[in-house]
XYZ file of C-alpha atoms in Angstrom:
344
model
C -3.785 -63.984 -40.729
C -5.059 -67.566 -40.834
C -6.031 -69.377 -37.667
C -3.500 -71.497 -35.859
C -2.778 -74.636 -37.906
C 0.623 -75.766 -36.798
C 2.624 -75.083 -33.635
C 6.398 -74.716 -33.883
C 8.446 -76.181 -31.084
C 11.659 -74.683 -29.841
C 13.522 -76.850 -27.329
C 15.296 -74.912 -24.615
C 18.684 -74.175 -26.096
C 17.876 -76.236 -29.204
C 17.002 -75.255 -32.775
C 13.345 -74.849 -33.703
C 11.494 -77.831 -35.091
C 7.959 -78.265 -36.377
C 5.415 -80.585 -34.883
C 2.548 -80.731 -32.455
C 1.359 -83.557 -30.243
C -0.310 -82.090 -27.180
C 1.930 -81.494 -24.167
C 4.869 -83.491 -25.506
C 5.846 -80.483 -27.621
C 5.705 -78.055 -24.666
C 7.027 -80.381 -21.946
C 10.052 -78.476 -20.639
C 10.374 -76.973 -24.105
C 9.673 -73.385 -25.071
C 6.997 -73.684 -27.717
C 6.272 -70.634 -29.872
C 2.594 -70.918 -30.713
C 2.836 -69.023 -34.007
C 6.362 -70.023 -34.964
C 9.395 -67.734 -35.009
C 9.208 -66.184 -38.481
C 9.415 -62.411 -38.893
C 6.085 -60.595 -38.733
C 5.378 -58.355 -41.756
C 4.910 -54.640 -41.039
C 1.273 -54.679 -42.149
C 0.491 -57.452 -39.682
C 2.245 -55.527 -36.914
C 0.134 -52.455 -37.698
C -3.048 -54.530 -37.754
C -2.163 -56.108 -34.408
C -1.485 -52.685 -32.881
C -4.776 -51.289 -34.191
C -6.899 -54.164 -32.905
C -5.130 -54.211 -29.538
C -5.692 -50.481 -29.145
C -9.386 -50.786 -29.956
C -9.889 -53.624 -27.477
C -7.905 -52.251 -24.534
C -8.838 -48.583 -25.049
C -12.497 -49.447 -25.507
C -13.419 -48.380 -21.975
C -11.895 -44.945 -22.636
C -13.749 -44.672 -25.934
C -16.989 -45.268 -24.045
C -16.074 -42.605 -21.512
C -15.345 -40.077 -24.285
C -18.648 -40.852 -26.002
C -20.554 -40.318 -22.758
C -18.813 -37.010 -22.092
C -19.488 -35.846 -25.643
C -23.097 -37.081 -25.681
C -24.659 -33.823 -24.332
C -22.909 -31.875 -27.098
C -23.193 -34.278 -30.031
C -26.233 -36.274 -31.164
C -23.880 -38.633 -33.011
C -21.880 -39.334 -29.846
C -25.107 -39.801 -27.880
C -26.393 -42.291 -30.432
C -23.111 -44.205 -30.464
C -22.974 -44.321 -26.657
C -26.578 -45.517 -26.448
C -25.944 -48.209 -29.073
C -22.862 -49.436 -27.220
C -24.468 -49.589 -23.776
C -27.624 -51.184 -25.141
C -25.576 -54.282 -26.020
C -25.602 -55.073 -22.293
C -29.228 -56.098 -22.830
C -28.186 -58.822 -25.263
C -27.772 -62.360 -23.887
C -24.218 -62.992 -22.723
C -23.853 -66.290 -24.569
C -22.490 -68.663 -25.615
C -19.947 -69.537 -22.959
C -16.870 -71.075 -24.620
C -17.670 -70.112 -28.206
C -15.189 -72.084 -30.297
C -15.117 -69.676 -33.293
C -14.108 -66.842 -30.929
C -11.394 -68.958 -29.305
C -10.004 -69.756 -32.765
C -10.279 -66.168 -34.012
C -7.448 -65.022 -36.299
C -7.315 -61.827 -34.209
C -5.974 -63.768 -31.224
C -3.530 -65.618 -33.480
C -2.350 -62.218 -34.717
C -1.827 -61.010 -31.143
C 0.081 -64.163 -30.199
C 2.350 -63.622 -33.169
C 2.838 -59.955 -32.271
C 4.002 -60.838 -28.751
C 5.982 -63.890 -29.883
C 3.830 -65.920 -27.485
C 5.404 -69.068 -26.088
C 4.514 -71.718 -23.513
C 6.374 -74.212 -21.355
C 4.891 -77.069 -19.324
C 7.093 -78.170 -16.451
C 5.164 -81.415 -16.133
C 2.793 -83.425 -18.326
C -0.713 -83.016 -16.962
C -3.522 -85.551 -16.838
C -6.083 -84.134 -19.289
C -8.857 -86.103 -17.557
C -8.148 -84.344 -14.229
C -9.799 -81.070 -13.274
C -7.291 -78.499 -12.011
C -7.474 -75.027 -10.522
C -4.880 -72.874 -12.305
C -3.640 -69.903 -10.270
C -1.970 -67.419 -12.645
C 0.478 -64.634 -11.766
C 1.162 -61.820 -12.305
C -2.002 -59.920 -13.218
C -0.065 -56.895 -14.435
C -1.826 -53.713 -15.498
C -3.942 -55.847 -17.861
C -4.091 -59.681 -17.912
C -3.463 -59.971 -21.637
C -1.193 -63.013 -21.407
C -3.882 -64.834 -19.440
C -6.461 -64.054 -22.134
C -4.178 -65.375 -24.860
C -3.471 -68.465 -22.763
C -7.153 -69.401 -22.915
C -7.101 -69.313 -26.725
C -3.978 -71.515 -26.847
C -5.218 -74.080 -24.331
C -8.465 -74.692 -26.173
C -6.800 -74.964 -29.560
C -4.083 -77.289 -28.349
C -6.191 -79.427 -26.024
C -3.424 -79.523 -23.419
C -5.720 -79.045 -20.445
C -8.802 -81.041 -21.332
C -11.919 -80.262 -23.325
C -13.316 -77.407 -21.223
C -11.271 -74.603 -19.705
C -12.804 -71.618 -17.903
C -11.486 -68.385 -16.456
C -12.516 -66.004 -13.687
C -12.451 -62.201 -13.917
C -13.646 -59.269 -11.820
C -17.401 -58.844 -12.164
C -16.868 -55.171 -13.173
C -15.510 -56.382 -16.543
C -18.929 -57.851 -17.295
C -20.551 -54.435 -16.992
C -18.545 -53.112 -19.961
C -20.000 -53.450 -23.484
C -17.883 -55.585 -25.861
C -15.650 -56.858 -23.042
C -18.667 -58.589 -21.487
C -19.338 -60.680 -24.573
C -15.715 -61.317 -25.563
C -14.877 -62.548 -22.063
C -17.884 -64.851 -22.068
C -17.012 -66.272 -25.491
C -13.542 -67.084 -24.151
C -15.055 -69.047 -21.266
C -14.587 -66.371 -18.603
C -17.183 -65.841 -15.877
C -17.438 -63.373 -12.941
C -15.092 -64.300 -10.114
C -17.014 -65.772 -7.194
C -16.827 -68.838 -4.994
C -20.095 -70.085 -6.475
C -18.826 -69.795 -10.058
C -15.536 -71.464 -9.175
C -17.277 -74.410 -7.542
C -19.736 -74.682 -10.426
C -17.271 -74.609 -13.293
C -14.573 -76.734 -11.676
C -17.060 -79.589 -12.002
C -17.208 -78.992 -15.762
C -13.483 -78.706 -16.443
C -10.403 -76.749 -15.438
C -10.632 -73.192 -14.114
C -8.003 -70.433 -14.182
C -7.987 -67.536 -11.747
C -5.671 -64.572 -11.197
C -5.620 -64.112 -7.408
C -3.611 -60.850 -7.513
C -6.511 -59.151 -9.267
C -7.052 -55.418 -9.547
C -4.656 -54.637 -6.686
C -1.723 -55.907 -8.767
C -2.455 -53.419 -11.540
C -0.777 -50.716 -9.455
C 2.344 -52.888 -8.996
C 3.114 -53.327 -12.699
C 6.455 -52.041 -13.969
C 9.711 -51.392 -12.146
C 12.856 -53.472 -11.920
C 11.179 -56.502 -10.328
C 7.870 -58.359 -10.512
C 5.600 -57.695 -7.540
C 2.548 -59.839 -6.757
C -0.079 -60.026 -4.024
C -0.187 -63.586 -2.735
C 0.569 -63.827 0.994
C -2.985 -62.982 2.070
C -4.727 -64.401 -1.026
C -6.008 -67.737 0.258
C -9.560 -67.797 -1.079
C -8.671 -69.908 -4.119
C -6.784 -72.329 -1.872
C -9.770 -72.638 0.468
C -12.034 -73.668 -2.383
C -9.394 -76.068 -3.678
C -9.106 -77.772 -0.271
C -12.862 -77.936 0.115
C -13.266 -79.525 -3.325
C -10.051 -81.578 -3.285
C -8.811 -80.037 -6.562
C -5.035 -79.802 -7.293
C -3.678 -76.286 -7.860
C -1.456 -75.593 -10.859
C 0.900 -72.583 -10.525
C 1.296 -70.552 -13.718
C 3.676 -67.666 -14.330
C 3.351 -65.217 -17.230
C 6.732 -63.681 -18.002
C 6.544 -60.256 -19.624
C 2.970 -59.496 -18.625
C 3.993 -56.774 -16.141
C 5.936 -54.915 -18.850
C 3.089 -54.598 -21.355
C 1.305 -51.653 -19.768
C 1.592 -49.272 -16.829
C -1.290 -48.145 -14.635
C -1.897 -45.279 -12.262
C -1.995 -42.996 -10.419
C -1.293 -45.129 -7.363
C -3.414 -43.059 -4.970
C -6.478 -44.541 -6.705
C -5.574 -48.037 -5.500
C -7.650 -48.155 -2.269
C -10.734 -46.892 -4.104
C -10.276 -49.314 -6.992
C -9.916 -52.259 -4.598
C -12.991 -51.164 -2.621
C -15.165 -50.796 -5.715
C -13.596 -53.791 -7.530
C -12.906 -51.560 -10.517
C -9.652 -50.563 -12.238
C -9.661 -46.903 -11.274
C -6.879 -45.178 -13.184
C -5.330 -44.957 -16.632
C -3.556 -47.584 -18.708
C -0.621 -46.423 -20.803
C 2.094 -48.046 -22.866
C 3.402 -47.386 -26.393
C 3.254 -43.671 -27.318
C 1.593 -43.032 -23.943
C -1.566 -44.708 -25.254
C -3.395 -47.747 -23.833
C -1.452 -49.792 -26.387
C 0.692 -52.646 -25.012
C 4.424 -52.406 -25.467
C 5.734 -55.102 -27.782
C 7.252 -57.480 -25.257
C 7.644 -61.232 -25.713
C 5.222 -63.213 -23.550
C 6.027 -66.632 -22.105
C 3.592 -68.702 -20.037
C 5.169 -71.342 -17.803
C 2.887 -73.983 -16.287
C 4.269 -75.606 -13.161
C 3.672 -78.992 -11.544
C 0.333 -79.424 -9.752
C 0.311 -78.838 -6.017
C -1.399 -81.802 -4.362
C -4.395 -80.876 -2.206
C -5.966 -82.790 0.654
C -9.772 -82.610 0.592
C -11.047 -81.284 3.912
C -14.534 -80.011 4.769
C -14.869 -76.418 5.981
C -16.442 -77.729 9.172
C -13.364 -79.817 9.947
C -11.191 -78.266 12.721
C -8.130 -78.914 10.503
C -9.493 -76.938 7.562
C -7.587 -73.669 8.089
C -4.409 -75.543 8.968
C -4.580 -77.481 5.693
C -5.347 -74.272 3.758
C -2.302 -72.517 5.246
C -0.027 -75.482 4.567
C -1.261 -75.832 0.972
C -0.923 -72.101 0.392
C 2.678 -72.242 1.605
C 3.509 -75.072 -0.784
C 1.869 -73.187 -3.647
C 3.961 -70.072 -2.927
C 7.155 -72.127 -2.785
C 6.334 -73.861 -6.078
C 5.526 -70.569 -7.798
C 8.777 -69.030 -6.557
C 10.796 -72.015 -7.781
C 9.027 -71.869 -11.152
C 9.892 -68.196 -11.561
C 13.514 -68.661 -10.493
C 14.040 -71.591 -12.847
C 12.604 -70.011 -15.994
C 13.529 -66.343 -15.631
C 16.903 -67.125 -17.231
C 15.156 -68.915 -20.122
C 12.974 -65.866 -20.702
C 15.895 -63.537 -20.074
C 17.879 -65.182 -22.876
C 15.601 -63.413 -25.356
C 14.507 -60.426 -23.233
C 17.233 -58.208 -21.809
C 17.144 -57.533 -18.081
C 14.914 -60.427 -17.074
C 17.524 -63.035 -16.150
C 18.166 -61.293 -12.822
C 14.645 -59.976 -12.250
C 13.319 -60.872 -8.800
C 9.832 -61.995 -7.810
C 8.637 -60.032 -4.778
C 5.664 -61.516 -2.924
C 3.433 -59.230 -0.853
């Protein structure tokens, strides 16, 4: 499938129309990044195969390691895979990877769409806080490929992910090419000076919340990203990814405390056919209005008060964003119009 050349715009409640001019096409309009044409069966099969390889890769590695003592071929393959960790993890933000036809194929497969509630200043650096993480943050990964291609959010856009992901062959390099770095305060402060940064505060803990009749997120005690934002004086942009919690399931739940302690997704992903293959669910990313942030030094007695107040406004904005657009998403996905957002 060719790389993204033209974005099709679908106004909310209006017929589709072609055209692309930065945020104007997605401003309060549901924009389908790959258009709305029917996807041929062979492209669907190719998308499923590549998604399975990428998401099941960690299980493939585990199987190779278990088989290594019994099979020289498996041992060789496992050694070759793990030896790639010795290769330099560069370049960060590799444009050919961001424009890969594989990601365009995945966006088409999930009928990926975006909505911007407000036109953003592309010269401003923002901290994007994305929810929900789901069992696997696939919508967030695809969002990075769209943002760079479209230029909606400035020239440079980075992401943060659990450092355990950078200890996995293949994932380590792909994440880096997409502009993702290990999640840490130091990395956030460093890269926010270079451009915009997206984080997923719910993290690994939210993997165990995916599925069910409502969307559940961890946010009430997640204030680290707000603290850095206040310290740096960077506005926070709330982002909600509709459909991301329905792609995959994760468990068993009793592994949750160990996974959170070790910062590793301890459990099994499963979806279509019981495999770590995402269910074919439409994905819609909605970008909300920036939450203004007062810059306050950590040594200032008011610092925690400002953090708490900013965090409260962020939660309220995220809730309003979800409540406003769940009906828009629900118009094409049954059962979502009345789906609640539960904050923990």
